[in-house]
Amino acid sequence: MASKTAAAKDIITLHGSAAIVSEFFCTILYNRAVYPEESFVKVKKYGLPMLLIEDESVKSFMSNLTSQISEWLEAGKLQRVVLVIMSKATGEVLERWNFRIETDDEVVEKGVSREKCDKEIMREIQAIMRQVASSVTYLPCLDETCVFDVLAYTDTDVAVPFTWVESDPKLIANPQMVKLHGFDTKIHKVDTLVSYKNDEWDEEE
Amino acid sequence: MILRTPPPKRLKSDAGGSPISANASGSGNQLVIYEDSPLPAPVPLQTSDDHSDQHLCTYQCRQMVKADLLDAFSKAEKQVQEYQTKLQTLNANFSEADAERKQLRDKFLYSEQELAAAKGREKMLQEQLLMEINNSQERYTKALQSCHELEVKHQNEMNLRKKAESSAATAEEKAKLLEDKLTQLSGSVDREKKRLNNDIAQLGKEAKLSVSRIGADLERMQCRAQNAETESNLLRSQLEQLKLKFDECLHEKTEVDKKLSSFTSQTASSSDNSVLVKHLQEEVKRYEAEVREARKLKSRHVDIELLKVKLLEETSRRERAESGLAELQDLQLSMEKLNSELSSWKSLLNDIPGVSCPDDIVMKFSALQNEVVQSSMKIGEASTRFKQLEVALEAAQLGRQNAETEAASAKEKSEALKTDVKRIEVMLSLVTEEKEQLKAVVNELRKSDSEGSVPGATDGTLIQGFESSLAKKENYLKDLEKDLSELKDVNNRLRSEMELLNEKLVDQARRNKSLERDSDRLRSEISLLESKLGHGDFSAANTRVLRMVNTLGVEDEAKQTIEALQAELQKAKERLQAVEELKNQSGDAGKLVDSHITGKIAQLKEQIATLEKREERYKTVFADRISVFRRACCELFGYKIVMDEHQRPNGIPVTRFTLQSIYAQSDDEKLEFEYESGNTSILNNGYASQGEIAKQIEIFIRKFNSIPAFTANLTMESFNRRTLY
């Protein structure tokens, strides 16, 4: 019980938001079958069975990502994080999972603490997780082997870290867009949106 | 033949020795040749003593002479030959010279001809030259003239140029001054602009405020105008009443006059008079009661009408507001319905995984998406309607406030009416006073009738009293008329103001409409931009897109190849085992398979070896490149850089750089930096905490945030220390 409340409290911190985003990434990677099912392990978190990746290289990648994102979040320099799923063979962008983050400036600058009902936040996160899981039903099937990339939209005055490089936004031309639930920790407001490649037969219809 | 004079003859005594020696040692040394047939010697040449000595020539002497002669002859022959050859050569030379002479002569003649021709040409040329000289002289003179002119012009130009330069300098100064002024002016213009912008903003605010104030004023003025109109109506009615009263009074007066005249004529009929007076009094009382009632009724009637109008207005407003509220409720209901629809759709979405046909799901989802889009649009429309209704509600509230103000003004009016009533009461009291006076007059008349003395004086006082009351009433009437005219003026002014305000109101309404249109346009733009933003567009001015370097794909590939190789190895091992088993069973068949497997193993080993080699090569190349890079860094920046990876207690990896200057005087002179996610910070060690270094760190790194400046400065200082001292 204590651990549960601690987990809930952990959500409402700057670092917590980054961890949630990387957990979303794991869920997406599982649901979109970017990595095989065997490389995930089931953990209960936020009142839901969560799937976290076990592959060491991806794990280290995710931990580096989390630390960097939390650093940017603490500085209030991060605008959005995008998980791009691309075809391995052609490099074509197939899906873009867009997490737009609005940071409360007062919290970053003055360290003001905000209170929000833990249950409500949990409920919001659960809703997103469920939506991500159910998105498999309408997103086009990924027939080919895919790889993923993480983009971060930051302020221009941010120094580029070693493990990051400047990139193009990897946009999809004429995409289909579905807005998912957002969650608000009173420190960060995260809006989620998935855009994916428009199927050709859809256009013909 | 050459003749030589013989040597002088010696004495016979002295000639004891050999003739050769004597000849040799003889002082004369003259050689004489003796011929077989000597010719007589020339006498004049020889003395008598010498003639004797000539015959003493010996054979040897002859031989010698002969030899000499032969020699001389051969020499002479040689010389002759030489001379002949010389002659021949001279002849040849001569012929050559002659030929040359001829040639030269020809040349001379030719040259003479050429000379003549040249002279002719020279003459021609001289003539030409003369001509040219003349021409050139003329030209020269002309040129000189033009040169003088040009000099003059040049001087003029120079003067002009100087003037122009001076004027340019002055102009430049002026320009500078003007530029300064311009900058000042631009500064002032900017300031003024800012000020004006601020003023404009303030004026805008003020204008808004004044518009709202004017609106309120307008409404107030409308209320006032209405009040004034009603008041004027009231006053008119009062005036009419007063006129009526006045007429009545006049009528009474005439009646009284008549009565007085009749009274004076019929003094005897006092009883009739008393009856008349009583009758009159009764009449007066009746009239007074009637007048009061009439006034009250009129004022109430007017008040009722006004209040009815206001009530109607207020009820219409209330109805409008209520209808707006009803619409709002409807909209809220529709919004709730939409929300419920949305929630039902969402529940459907959650339920959808149970549906069997995936095509239906996709179709459903596309339809759902469309519906969601439509519903969101509806929500947007509803929200716009809601906003419009809110605006209408606000307008209604404003109307209500206006109505309240109107009610307040109505109250004020009622108070004014009360004051009017009071005034009328005062007038009534005045009238009653007059009545009392009249009564008193009547009493006096009665008394005078009873006494029958001095009737004329009392009549006079009565008439005077009536006249004074008449004059008072007239004055009062005039005052009332004046008030009426003033009120009319005020009314007109208020009307004109009202018209102006109405015009302004219309303008404001137009402006509001245009603003609404603008807001609609902006809303559509915002929705477009939001969709773009959702898509992933960004402004390069504010946002930078970074990508985390992802080597997972490459690692994955490597892993896959390793796994494939391992699988192959496993298979090979299994095969090997199988083959060994087979080998045990059958020797020959096993050999073939064995060779095949060994071949494969060799191939795999080769592959492994090549891969290892490649790895080694990569390593060496990397080591080479990195060492070159390090050396280059050291050479270029003067610091040996050592990089270490550390981990903090909280597990965050940190890179540490240790810098040592190539001019360092001891090994302790080391600077340590920590690099963590784009930020480099200096660590405090023994060297860095030294007085001078700490000062520099404070200035360069802490104050100006520049590590390169600090290291460069340190390099220069160490270099100077190493070289200068």
mmCIF file of N, CA and C in Angstrom, chain B residues 1 5 13-14 38 119 127 134-135 262 302 328 357 455 495 503 527 563 591 630 651 693 695 712:
data_model
loop_
_atom_site.group_PDB
_atom_site.id
_atom_site.type_symbol
_atom_site.label_atom_id
_atom_site.label_comp_id
_atom_site.label_asym_id
_atom_site.label_seq_id
_atom_site.Cartn_x
_atom_site.Cartn_y
_atom_site.Cartn_z
ATOM 1 N N MET B 1 128.525 36.909 -103.897
ATOM 2 C CA MET B 1 129.657 36.692 -103.005
ATOM 3 C C MET B 1 129.741 37.727 -101.951
ATOM 4 N N THR B 5 135.927 41.660 -94.430
ATOM 5 C CA THR B 5 137.244 42.229 -94.152
ATOM 6 C C THR B 5 137.975 41.267 -93.259
ATOM 7 N N SER B 13 156.221 37.935 -84.192
ATOM 8 C CA SER B 13 156.697 37.530 -82.866
ATOM 9 C C SER B 13 155.630 37.022 -82.014
ATOM 10 N N ASP B 14 154.608 37.699 -82.202
ATOM 11 C CA ASP B 14 153.490 37.244 -81.376
ATOM 12 C C ASP B 14 152.843 35.963 -81.920
ATOM 13 N N PRO B 38 142.094 35.549 -106.690
ATOM 14 C CA PRO B 38 141.689 36.724 -105.909
ATOM 15 C C PRO B 38 141.734 37.925 -106.750
ATOM 16 N N LYS B 119 69.332 60.736 -100.452
ATOM 17 C CA LYS B 119 69.301 62.207 -100.383
ATOM 18 C C LYS B 119 67.969 62.730 -100.896
ATOM 19 N N GLU B 127 61.218 67.822 -96.673
ATOM 20 C CA GLU B 127 60.064 68.661 -97.042
ATOM 21 C C GLU B 127 58.817 68.260 -96.216
ATOM 22 N N ASN B 134 55.702 72.372 -89.703
ATOM 23 C CA ASN B 134 54.821 73.551 -89.765
ATOM 24 C C ASN B 134 53.450 73.228 -89.170
ATOM 25 N N ASN B 135 52.983 72.045 -89.711
ATOM 26 C CA ASN B 135 51.659 71.650 -89.195
ATOM 27 C C ASN B 135 51.672 71.488 -87.678
ATOM 28 N N SER B 262 -73.206 94.934 -7.964
ATOM 29 C CA SER B 262 -74.603 94.767 -7.560
ATOM 30 C C SER B 262 -74.745 95.065 -6.065
ATOM 31 N N VAL B 302 -51.115 59.818 -15.368
ATOM 32 C CA VAL B 302 -49.819 59.973 -16.084
ATOM 33 C C VAL B 302 -48.800 58.978 -15.537
ATOM 34 N N LEU B 328 -30.060 28.812 -24.043
ATOM 35 C CA LEU B 328 -28.822 28.372 -23.393
ATOM 36 C C LEU B 328 -29.010 26.987 -22.781
ATOM 37 N N CYS B 357 -15.351 -9.076 -37.272
ATOM 38 C CA CYS B 357 -14.821 -8.681 -38.589
ATOM 39 C C CYS B 357 -13.944 -7.426 -38.451
ATOM 40 N N PRO B 455 -68.073 102.363 3.036
ATOM 41 C CA PRO B 455 -68.062 101.229 2.106
ATOM 42 C C PRO B 455 -67.032 101.412 0.987
ATOM 43 N N ARG B 495 -32.538 65.538 -27.020
ATOM 44 C CA ARG B 495 -32.889 64.796 -28.229
ATOM 45 C C ARG B 495 -31.715 64.749 -29.202
ATOM 46 N N GLU B 503 -26.300 57.420 -33.320
ATOM 47 C CA GLU B 503 -25.369 57.246 -34.435
ATOM 48 C C GLU B 503 -24.127 56.488 -33.979
ATOM 49 N N SER B 527 -7.768 27.084 -35.661
ATOM 50 C CA SER B 527 -8.047 25.647 -35.794
ATOM 51 C C SER B 527 -7.095 25.017 -36.806
ATOM 52 N N GLU B 563 23.770 -14.486 -33.526
ATOM 53 C CA GLU B 563 22.852 -15.598 -33.239
ATOM 54 C C GLU B 563 22.851 -16.610 -34.379
ATOM 55 N N LYS B 591 34.226 -40.667 -43.769
ATOM 56 C CA LYS B 591 35.351 -39.830 -44.215
ATOM 57 C C LYS B 591 34.895 -38.676 -45.080
ATOM 58 N N ARG B 630 44.140 13.420 -30.584
ATOM 59 C CA ARG B 630 44.616 13.897 -29.284
ATOM 60 C C ARG B 630 45.861 14.740 -29.449
ATOM 61 N N GLY B 651 24.174 7.333 -9.543
ATOM 62 C CA GLY B 651 24.175 6.461 -10.711
ATOM 63 C C GLY B 651 24.227 7.176 -12.046
ATOM 64 N N ILE B 693 45.074 31.307 -9.821
ATOM 65 C CA ILE B 693 44.223 30.472 -10.684
ATOM 66 C C ILE B 693 42.756 30.626 -10.264
ATOM 67 N N LYS B 695 41.435 33.119 -8.890
ATOM 68 C CA LYS B 695 40.972 34.449 -9.330
ATOM 69 C C LYS B 695 40.552 34.409 -10.807
ATOM 70 N N ALA B 712 43.054 29.624 -22.466
ATOM 71 C CA ALA B 712 43.967 30.371 -23.341
ATOM 72 C C ALA B 712 44.829 31.322 -22.517
#
